[in-house]
Coordinates of C-alpha atoms in Angstrom, one line a residue:
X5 CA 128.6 120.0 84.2
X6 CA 129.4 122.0 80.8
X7 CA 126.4 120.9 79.0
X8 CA 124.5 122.8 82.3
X9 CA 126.5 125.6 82.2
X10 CA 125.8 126.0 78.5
X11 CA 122.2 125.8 79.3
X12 CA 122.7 128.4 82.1
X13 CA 124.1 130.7 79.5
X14 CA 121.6 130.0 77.3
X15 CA 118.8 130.5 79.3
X16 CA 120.1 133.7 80.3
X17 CA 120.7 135.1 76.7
X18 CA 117.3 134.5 75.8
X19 CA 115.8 135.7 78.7
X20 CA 118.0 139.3 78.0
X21 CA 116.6 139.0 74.2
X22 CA 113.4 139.2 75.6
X23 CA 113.8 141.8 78.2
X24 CA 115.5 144.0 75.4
X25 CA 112.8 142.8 72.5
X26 CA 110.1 144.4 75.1
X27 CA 111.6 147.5 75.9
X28 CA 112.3 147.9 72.5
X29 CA 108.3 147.4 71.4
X30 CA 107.8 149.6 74.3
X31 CA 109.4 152.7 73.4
X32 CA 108.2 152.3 69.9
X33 CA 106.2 155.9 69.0
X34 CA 104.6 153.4 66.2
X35 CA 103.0 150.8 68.9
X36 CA 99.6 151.3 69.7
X37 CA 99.6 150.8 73.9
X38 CA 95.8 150.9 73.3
X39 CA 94.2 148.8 76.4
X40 CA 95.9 146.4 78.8
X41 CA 95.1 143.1 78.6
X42 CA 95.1 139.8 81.4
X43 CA 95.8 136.4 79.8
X44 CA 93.8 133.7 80.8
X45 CA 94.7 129.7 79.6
X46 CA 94.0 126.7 81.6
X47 CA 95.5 123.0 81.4
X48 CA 93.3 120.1 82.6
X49 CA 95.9 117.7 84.3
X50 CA 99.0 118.4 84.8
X51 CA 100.8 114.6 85.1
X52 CA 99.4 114.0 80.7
X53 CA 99.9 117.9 79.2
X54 CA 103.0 120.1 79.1
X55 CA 102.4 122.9 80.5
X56 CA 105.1 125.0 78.7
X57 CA 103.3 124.3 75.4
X58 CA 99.8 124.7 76.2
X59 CA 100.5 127.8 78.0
X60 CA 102.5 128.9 75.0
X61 CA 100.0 128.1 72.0
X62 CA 96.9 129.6 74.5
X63 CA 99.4 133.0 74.8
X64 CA 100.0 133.6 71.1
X65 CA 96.4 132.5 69.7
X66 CA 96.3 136.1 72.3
X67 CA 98.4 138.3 71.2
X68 CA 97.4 137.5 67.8
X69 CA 93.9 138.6 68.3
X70 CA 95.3 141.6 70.4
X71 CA 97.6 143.2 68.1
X72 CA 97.1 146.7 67.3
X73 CA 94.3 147.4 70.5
X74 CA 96.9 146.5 73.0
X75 CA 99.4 144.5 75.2
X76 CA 99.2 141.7 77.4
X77 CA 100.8 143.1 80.5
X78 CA 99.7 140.4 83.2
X79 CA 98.9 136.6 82.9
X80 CA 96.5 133.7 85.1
X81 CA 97.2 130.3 84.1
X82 CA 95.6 127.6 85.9
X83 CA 97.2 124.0 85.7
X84 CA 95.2 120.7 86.7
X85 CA 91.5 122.4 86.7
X86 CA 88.7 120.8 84.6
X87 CA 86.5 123.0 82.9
X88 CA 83.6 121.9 84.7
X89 CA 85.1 123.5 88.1
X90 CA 83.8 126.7 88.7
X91 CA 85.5 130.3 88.3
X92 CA 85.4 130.6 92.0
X93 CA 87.1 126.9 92.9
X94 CA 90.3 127.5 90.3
X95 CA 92.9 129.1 92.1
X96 CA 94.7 131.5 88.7
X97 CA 90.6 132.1 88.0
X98 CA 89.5 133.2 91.4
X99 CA 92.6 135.1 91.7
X100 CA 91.7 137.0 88.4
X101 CA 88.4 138.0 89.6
X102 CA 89.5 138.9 92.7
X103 CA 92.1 141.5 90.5
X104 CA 89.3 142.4 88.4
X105 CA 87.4 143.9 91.7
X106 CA 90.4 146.1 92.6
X107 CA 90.2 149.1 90.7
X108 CA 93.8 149.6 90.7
X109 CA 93.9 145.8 88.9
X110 CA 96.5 147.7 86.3
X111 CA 94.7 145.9 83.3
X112 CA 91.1 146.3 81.5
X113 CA 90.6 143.1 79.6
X114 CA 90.2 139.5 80.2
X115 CA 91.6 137.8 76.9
X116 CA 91.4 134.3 76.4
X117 CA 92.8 132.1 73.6
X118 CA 90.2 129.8 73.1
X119 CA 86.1 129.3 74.8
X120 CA 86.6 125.9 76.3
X121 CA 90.0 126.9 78.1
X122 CA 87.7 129.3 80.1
X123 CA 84.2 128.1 80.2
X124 CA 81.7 125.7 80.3
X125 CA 77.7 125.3 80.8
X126 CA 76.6 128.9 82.3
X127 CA 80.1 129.7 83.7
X128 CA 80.3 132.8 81.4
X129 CA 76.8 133.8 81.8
X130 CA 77.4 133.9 85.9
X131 CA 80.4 136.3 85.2
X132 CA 78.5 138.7 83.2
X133 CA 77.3 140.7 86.4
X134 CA 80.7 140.8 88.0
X135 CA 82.5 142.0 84.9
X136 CA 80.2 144.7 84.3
X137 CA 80.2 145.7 88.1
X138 CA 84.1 146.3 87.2
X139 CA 84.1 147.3 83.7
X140 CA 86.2 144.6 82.3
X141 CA 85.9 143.5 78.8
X142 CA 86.4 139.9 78.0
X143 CA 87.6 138.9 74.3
X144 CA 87.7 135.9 72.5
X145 CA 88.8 134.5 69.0
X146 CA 84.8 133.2 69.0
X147 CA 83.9 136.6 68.1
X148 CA 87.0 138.4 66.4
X149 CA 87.8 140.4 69.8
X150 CA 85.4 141.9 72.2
X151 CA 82.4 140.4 73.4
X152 CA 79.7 142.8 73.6
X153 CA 77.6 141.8 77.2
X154 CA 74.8 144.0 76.1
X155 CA 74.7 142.0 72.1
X156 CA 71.8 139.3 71.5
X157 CA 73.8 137.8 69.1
X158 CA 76.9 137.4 71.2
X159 CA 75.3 136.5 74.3
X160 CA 73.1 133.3 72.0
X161 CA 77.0 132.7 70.7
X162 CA 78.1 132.3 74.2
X163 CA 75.2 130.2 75.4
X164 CA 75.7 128.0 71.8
X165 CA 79.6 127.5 72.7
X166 CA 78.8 127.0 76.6
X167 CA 76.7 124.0 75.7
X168 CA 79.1 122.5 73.2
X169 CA 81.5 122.5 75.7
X170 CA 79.6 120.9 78.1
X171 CA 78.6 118.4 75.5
X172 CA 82.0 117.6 74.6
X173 CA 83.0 117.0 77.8
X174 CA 80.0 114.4 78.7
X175 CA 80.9 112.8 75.7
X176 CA 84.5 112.0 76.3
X177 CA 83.2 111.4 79.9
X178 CA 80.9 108.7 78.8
X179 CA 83.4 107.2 76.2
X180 CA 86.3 106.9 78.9
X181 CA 83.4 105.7 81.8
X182 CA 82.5 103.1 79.0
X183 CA 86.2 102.0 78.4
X184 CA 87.2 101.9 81.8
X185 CA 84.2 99.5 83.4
X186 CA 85.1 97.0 80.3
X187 CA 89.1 97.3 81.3
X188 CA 88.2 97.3 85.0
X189 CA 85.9 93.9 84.3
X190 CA 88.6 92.3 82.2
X191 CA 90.9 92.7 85.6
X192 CA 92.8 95.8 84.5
X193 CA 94.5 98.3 87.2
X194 CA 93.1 101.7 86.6
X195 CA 95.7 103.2 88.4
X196 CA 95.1 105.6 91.5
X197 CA 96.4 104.4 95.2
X198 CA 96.6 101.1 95.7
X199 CA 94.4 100.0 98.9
X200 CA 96.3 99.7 102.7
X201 CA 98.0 95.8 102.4
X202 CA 98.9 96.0 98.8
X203 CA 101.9 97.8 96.5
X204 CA 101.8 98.3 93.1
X205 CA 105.0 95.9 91.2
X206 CA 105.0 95.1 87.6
X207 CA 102.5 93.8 85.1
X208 CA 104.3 92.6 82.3
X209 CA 104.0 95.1 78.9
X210 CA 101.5 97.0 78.3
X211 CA 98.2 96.5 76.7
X212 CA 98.6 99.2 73.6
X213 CA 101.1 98.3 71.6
X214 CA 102.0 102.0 71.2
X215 CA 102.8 102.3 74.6
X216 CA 104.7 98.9 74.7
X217 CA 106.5 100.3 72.2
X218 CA 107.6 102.9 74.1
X219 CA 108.8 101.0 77.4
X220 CA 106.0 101.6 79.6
X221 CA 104.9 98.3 81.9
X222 CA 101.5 97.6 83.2
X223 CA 101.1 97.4 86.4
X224 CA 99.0 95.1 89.5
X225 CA 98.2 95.5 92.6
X226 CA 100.4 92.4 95.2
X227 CA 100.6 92.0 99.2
X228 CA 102.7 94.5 101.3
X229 CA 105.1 92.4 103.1
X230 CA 104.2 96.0 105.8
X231 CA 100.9 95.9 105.7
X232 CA 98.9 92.8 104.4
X233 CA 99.0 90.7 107.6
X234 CA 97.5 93.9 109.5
X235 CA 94.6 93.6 107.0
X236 CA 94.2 90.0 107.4
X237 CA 94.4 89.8 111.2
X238 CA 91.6 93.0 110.9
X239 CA 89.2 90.3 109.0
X240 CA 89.9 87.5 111.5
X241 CA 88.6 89.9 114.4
X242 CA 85.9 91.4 112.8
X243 CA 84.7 87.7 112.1
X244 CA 85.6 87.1 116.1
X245 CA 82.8 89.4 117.0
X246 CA 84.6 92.0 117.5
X247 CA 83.4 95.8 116.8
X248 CA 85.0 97.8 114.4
X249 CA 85.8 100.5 117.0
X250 CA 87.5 97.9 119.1
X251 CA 89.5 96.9 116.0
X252 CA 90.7 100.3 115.7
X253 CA 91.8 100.7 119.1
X254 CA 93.9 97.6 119.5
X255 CA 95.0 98.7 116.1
X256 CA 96.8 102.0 117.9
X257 CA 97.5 100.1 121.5
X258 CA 99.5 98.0 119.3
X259 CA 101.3 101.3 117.3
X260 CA 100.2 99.8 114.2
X261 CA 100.6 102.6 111.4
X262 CA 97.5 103.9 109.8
X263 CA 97.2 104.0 106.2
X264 CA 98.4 107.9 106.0
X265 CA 100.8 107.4 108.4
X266 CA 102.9 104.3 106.0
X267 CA 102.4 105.7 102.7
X268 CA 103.2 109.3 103.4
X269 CA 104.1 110.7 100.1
X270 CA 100.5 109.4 98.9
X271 CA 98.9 111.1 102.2
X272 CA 100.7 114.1 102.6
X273 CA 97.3 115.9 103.0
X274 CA 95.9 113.3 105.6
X275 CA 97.8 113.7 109.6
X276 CA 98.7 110.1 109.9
X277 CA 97.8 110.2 113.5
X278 CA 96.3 107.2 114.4
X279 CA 93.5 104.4 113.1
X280 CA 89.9 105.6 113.4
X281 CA 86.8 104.0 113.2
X282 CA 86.2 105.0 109.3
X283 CA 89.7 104.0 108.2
X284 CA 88.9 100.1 109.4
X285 CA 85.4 100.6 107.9
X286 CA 86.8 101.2 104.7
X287 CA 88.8 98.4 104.5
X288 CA 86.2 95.8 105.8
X289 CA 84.0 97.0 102.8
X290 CA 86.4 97.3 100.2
X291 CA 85.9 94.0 97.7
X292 CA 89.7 94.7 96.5
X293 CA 90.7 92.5 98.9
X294 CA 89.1 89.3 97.8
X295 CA 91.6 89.5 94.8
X296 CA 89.0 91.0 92.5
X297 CA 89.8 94.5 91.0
X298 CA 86.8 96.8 91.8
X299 CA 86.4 100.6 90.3
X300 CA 83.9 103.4 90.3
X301 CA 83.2 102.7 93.7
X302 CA 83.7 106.5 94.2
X303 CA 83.0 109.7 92.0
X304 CA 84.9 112.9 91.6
X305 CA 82.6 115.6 91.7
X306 CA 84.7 118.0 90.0
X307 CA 82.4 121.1 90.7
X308 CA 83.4 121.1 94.3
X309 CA 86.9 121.3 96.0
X310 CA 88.5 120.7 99.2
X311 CA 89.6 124.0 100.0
X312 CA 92.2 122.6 102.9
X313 CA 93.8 120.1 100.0
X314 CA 92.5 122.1 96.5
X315 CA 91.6 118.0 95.7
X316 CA 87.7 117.4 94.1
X317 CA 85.6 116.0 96.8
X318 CA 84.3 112.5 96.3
X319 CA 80.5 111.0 96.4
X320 CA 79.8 107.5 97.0
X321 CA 78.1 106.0 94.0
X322 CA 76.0 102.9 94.5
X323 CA 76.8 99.1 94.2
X324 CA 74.8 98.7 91.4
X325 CA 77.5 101.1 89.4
X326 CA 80.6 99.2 90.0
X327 CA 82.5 97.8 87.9
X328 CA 84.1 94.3 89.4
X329 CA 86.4 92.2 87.7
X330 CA 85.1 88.6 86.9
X331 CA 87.8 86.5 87.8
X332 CA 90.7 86.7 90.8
X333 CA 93.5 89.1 89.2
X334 CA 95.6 89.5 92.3
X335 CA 96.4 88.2 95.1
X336 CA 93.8 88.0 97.8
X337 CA 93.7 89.1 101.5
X338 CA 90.5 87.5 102.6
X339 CA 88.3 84.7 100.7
X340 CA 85.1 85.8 99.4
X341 CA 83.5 83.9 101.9
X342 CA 84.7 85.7 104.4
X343 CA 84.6 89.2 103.4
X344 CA 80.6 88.5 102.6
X345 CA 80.7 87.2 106.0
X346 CA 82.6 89.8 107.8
X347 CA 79.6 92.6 106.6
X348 CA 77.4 90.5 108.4
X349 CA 78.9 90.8 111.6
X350 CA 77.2 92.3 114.4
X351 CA 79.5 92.8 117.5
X352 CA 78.5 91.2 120.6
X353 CA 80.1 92.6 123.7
X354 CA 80.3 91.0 126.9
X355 CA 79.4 92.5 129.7
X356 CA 81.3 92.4 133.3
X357 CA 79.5 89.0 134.1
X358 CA 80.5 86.9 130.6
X359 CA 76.9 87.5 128.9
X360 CA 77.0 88.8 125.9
X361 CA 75.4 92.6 125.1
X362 CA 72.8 92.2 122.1
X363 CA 71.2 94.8 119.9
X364 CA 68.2 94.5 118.6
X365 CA 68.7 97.7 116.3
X366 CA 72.3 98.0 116.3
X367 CA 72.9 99.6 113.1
X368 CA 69.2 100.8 112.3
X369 CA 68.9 103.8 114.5
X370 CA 69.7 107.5 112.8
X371 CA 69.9 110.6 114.8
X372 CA 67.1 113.1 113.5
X373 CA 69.1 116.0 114.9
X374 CA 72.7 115.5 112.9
X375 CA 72.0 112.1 110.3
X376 CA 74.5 110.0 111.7
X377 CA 73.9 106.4 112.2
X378 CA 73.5 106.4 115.9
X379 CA 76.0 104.1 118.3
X380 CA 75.4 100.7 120.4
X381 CA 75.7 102.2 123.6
X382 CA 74.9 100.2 127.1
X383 CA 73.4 102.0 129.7
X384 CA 72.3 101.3 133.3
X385 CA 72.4 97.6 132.3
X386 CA 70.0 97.7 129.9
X387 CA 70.7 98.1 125.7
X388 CA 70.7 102.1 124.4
X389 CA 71.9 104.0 121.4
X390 CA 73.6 107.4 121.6
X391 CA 74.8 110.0 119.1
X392 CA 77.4 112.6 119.8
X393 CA 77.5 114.3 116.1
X394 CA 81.0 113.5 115.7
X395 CA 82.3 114.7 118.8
X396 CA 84.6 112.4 121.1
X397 CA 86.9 112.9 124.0
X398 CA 89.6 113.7 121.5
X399 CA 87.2 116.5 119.9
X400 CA 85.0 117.9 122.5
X401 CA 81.6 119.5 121.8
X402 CA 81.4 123.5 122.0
X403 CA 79.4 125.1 124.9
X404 CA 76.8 126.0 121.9
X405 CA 77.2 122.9 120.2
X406 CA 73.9 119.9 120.7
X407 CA 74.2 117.7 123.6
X408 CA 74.5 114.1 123.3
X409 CA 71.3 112.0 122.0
X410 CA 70.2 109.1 124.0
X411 CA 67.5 106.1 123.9
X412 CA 66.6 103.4 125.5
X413 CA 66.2 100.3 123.8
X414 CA 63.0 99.3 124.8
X415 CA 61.0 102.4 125.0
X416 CA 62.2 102.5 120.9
X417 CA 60.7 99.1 120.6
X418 CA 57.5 100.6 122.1
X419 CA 57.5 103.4 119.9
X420 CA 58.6 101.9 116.9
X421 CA 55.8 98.5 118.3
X422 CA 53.0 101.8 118.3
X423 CA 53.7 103.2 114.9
X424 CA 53.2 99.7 113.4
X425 CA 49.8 99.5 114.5
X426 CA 47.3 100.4 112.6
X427 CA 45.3 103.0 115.2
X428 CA 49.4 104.4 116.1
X429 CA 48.6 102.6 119.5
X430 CA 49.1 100.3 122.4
X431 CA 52.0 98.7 123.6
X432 CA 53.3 96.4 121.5
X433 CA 57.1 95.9 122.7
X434 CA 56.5 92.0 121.6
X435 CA 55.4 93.1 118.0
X436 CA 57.7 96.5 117.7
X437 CA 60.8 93.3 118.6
X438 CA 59.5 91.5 115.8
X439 CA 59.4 94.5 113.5
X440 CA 63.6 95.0 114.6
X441 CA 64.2 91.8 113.9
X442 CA 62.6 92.4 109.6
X443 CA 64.2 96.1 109.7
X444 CA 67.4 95.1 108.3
X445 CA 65.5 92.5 105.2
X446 CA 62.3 95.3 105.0
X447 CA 64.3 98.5 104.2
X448 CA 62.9 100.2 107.3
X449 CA 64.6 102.5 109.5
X450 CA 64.3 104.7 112.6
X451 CA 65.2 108.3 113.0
X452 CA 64.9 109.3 117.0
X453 CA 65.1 113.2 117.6
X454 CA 65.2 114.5 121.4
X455 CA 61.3 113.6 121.8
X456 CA 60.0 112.0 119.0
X457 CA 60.4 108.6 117.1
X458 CA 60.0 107.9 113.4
X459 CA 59.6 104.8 111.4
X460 CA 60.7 105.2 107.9
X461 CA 60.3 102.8 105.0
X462 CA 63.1 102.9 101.9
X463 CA 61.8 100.4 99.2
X464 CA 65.2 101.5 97.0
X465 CA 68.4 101.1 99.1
X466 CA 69.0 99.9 102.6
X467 CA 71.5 102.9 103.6
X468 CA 69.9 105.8 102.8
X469 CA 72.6 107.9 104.7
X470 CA 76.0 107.9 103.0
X471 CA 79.5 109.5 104.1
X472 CA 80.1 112.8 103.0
X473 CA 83.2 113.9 105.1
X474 CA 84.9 112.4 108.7
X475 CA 82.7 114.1 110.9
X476 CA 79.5 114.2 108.8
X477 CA 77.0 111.9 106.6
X478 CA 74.4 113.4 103.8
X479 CA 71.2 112.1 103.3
X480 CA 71.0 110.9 99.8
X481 CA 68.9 112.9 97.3

């Protein structure tokens, strides 16, 4: 309790020092107050940098360049933002610019204490028309101070150190992407959350020696007494022939906790309200659980930002760029026999009588209005599909939003049966069958609008639709 107090008093006297230092350079007659200036400095992580230091060395590189034209009277510091991420998606940046508008912003320079805290790419050459619009200077240690926006040679100097920092940033990108597939093949844990039914515990020392040195374990991923049966019981129905909506339904009858809901310090920007239809998806098709340790299955794209979380979003990348481990380095959940057979599954759904429901397209049938793969839907005793664009009893459709989208099985055999002909006639529900049955092996699919059918053909990936966000899927470029 004395060594805080003699922090306390410290603290205090040092924060008085500086108080009194500033008046004192302030009332100076000898200072020039020339122009006010607002520091900018950025940090890219925040868990692996200190921000007290960075902040630091960024502020007096500054006020070095600074002395005798003015003061730095205000400061943006943004903590956790790659260079790559755009003015407008860093909070202390976008704040900034949003001062620099007001032209009561009580400073009239942007200083920063080195290029590649502020920019990257073309960042700086998008800015030049706002900072003109406000009359704001920008100066840099690049250039010895100001940097003229009407100068050739400054503006080829920016466009020279814009793409060095771009290149330096691919290349420590591709060095770590290299490093990372090799450790992630070797059965490494790359670290992030570990997937619903497992817990991190620990891995014996660590790899590097250094780090060893200094304490630090590794870690691996093992069952959650909580939550591993939950995933094993969701394999065994799936392989029942049971849908994955009907998973996630007895999966809330039953009060089972979704994966936000029992790791809520993880989640904190998820609801936690209850299991959905994508949450049991994700864990069907996650390869994790065979005991194998799979990364890269998902990309940060770092230019774009959740604005509700301020987290990067996230792109699917393909199959063909993952990085799976060779051997079993963790427990498993499922055998790999089963989890390969568990993406087969079609569901099969009774109907009131015993028989089972069977769809011919189940799975192969977009909606040309919103892109979403369209739902097995029964209807009048007879096999349909139906899209509702992400709307649902528990999210109703606006008065303005699109109606519901139904078809009929067989007239989309017809349809689909016509198109394969070679005229674009004639009946053909016995050949447009035979076409559903080779859709899945033949890369073809169908996009159905309100009144019109289309038969598409993808030689290069069977899904060319891939989640985006919960409500929403993107057609891939």
């Amino acid at each position: 309790m004395a060594v805080e107090n003699d922090h306390d008093l410290l603290d205090a006297w040092l924060g008085e020092k500086q108080r009194r230092d500033e008046r004192r350079r302030s009332q100076d007659p000898h200072v020039h107050r020339g122009l006010r200036f607002a520091f900018y400095g950025r940090m890219s992580t925040s868990e692996y940098q200190d921000r007290c230091s960075s902040r630091l060395w960024q502020l007096e590189v500054c006020e070095r360049l600074v002395a005798g034209h003015g003061l730095v009277v205000a400061e943006f510091f943004d903590e956790g933002s790659s260079r790559r991420r755009r003015w407008l998606n860093r909070p202390e940046a976008a704040r900034l610019l949003e001062a620099s508008a007001d032209p009561d912003r009580g400073f009239d320079a942007i200083v920063v204490g080195e290029y590649e805290r502020a920019f990257c790419g073309r960042q700086f050459d998008e800015l030049v028309p706002l900072l003109r619009a406000a009359g704001v200077q920008v100066w840099l240690p690049e250039v010895g101070g100001r940097v003229d926006l009407d100068d050739h040679d400054h503006r080829r100097l920016m466009t020279f150190l814009g793409a060095q920092s771009e290149r330096e940033v691919i290349r420590a990108r591709n060095r770590a992407l290299a490093a990372m597939k090799a450790q992630a093949e070797l059965g490494r844990y790359l670290g992030g959350r570990p997937p619903y039914g497992y817990m991190l515990v620990d891995g014996g020392p660590h790899p590097k020696r250094a780090d060893a040195r200094w304490g630090r374990r590794a870690r691996k991923l093992a069952p959650d007494p909580r939550t591993a049966g939950h995933v094993r019981w969701m394999f065994a129905r799936r392989l029942a022939g049971v849908s994955v909506a009907g998973i996630a339904r007895e999966l809330n009858e039953r009060g089972v906790p979704c994966p936000s809901a029992a790791d809520r310090e993880r989640n904190r920007h998820r609801a936690g309200e209850g299991w959905s239809v994508q949450s049991v998806q994700t864990i069907l098709e996650n390869p994790r659980y065979t005991g194998r340790q799979v990364w890269n299955r998902v990309a940060n794209d770092r230019d774009e930002v959740d604005l509700r979380t301020g987290r990067p979003g996230q792109v699917p990348n393909l199959p063909e760029d993952w990085a799976i481990s060779l051997d079993v380095v963790h427990t498993p959940l499922v055998s790999m026999g089963d989890f390969t057979a568990a993406q087969q599954v079609r569901a099969r759904r009774p109907n009131d009588g015993g028989d089972e429901r069977r769809y011919l397209l189940s799975g192969r049938v977009a909606c040309g209005v919103c892109g979403r793969r369209m739902d097995a839907h029964w209807v009048h005793g007879r096999p349909g599909y139906r899209c509702r664009h992400g709307y649902s009893s528990a999210r109703p459709c606006p008065a303005d939003g699109a109606r519901p989208l139904y078809w009929r099985e067989d007239r989309l055999l017809e349809r689909i049966g016509s198109a394969a002909t070679p005229d674009g006639s004639g009946p053909a529900t016995a050949e447009g069958a035979a076409m559903a049955v080779s859709l899945g092996d033949e890369g073809i699919e169908v996009i159905c609008d309100r009144d019109r059918v289309e038969v598409r053909r993808n030689s290069t990936h069977p899904d060319p639709y891939v989640p985006v966000g919960r409500h929403g899927r993107r057609k891939r470029a």
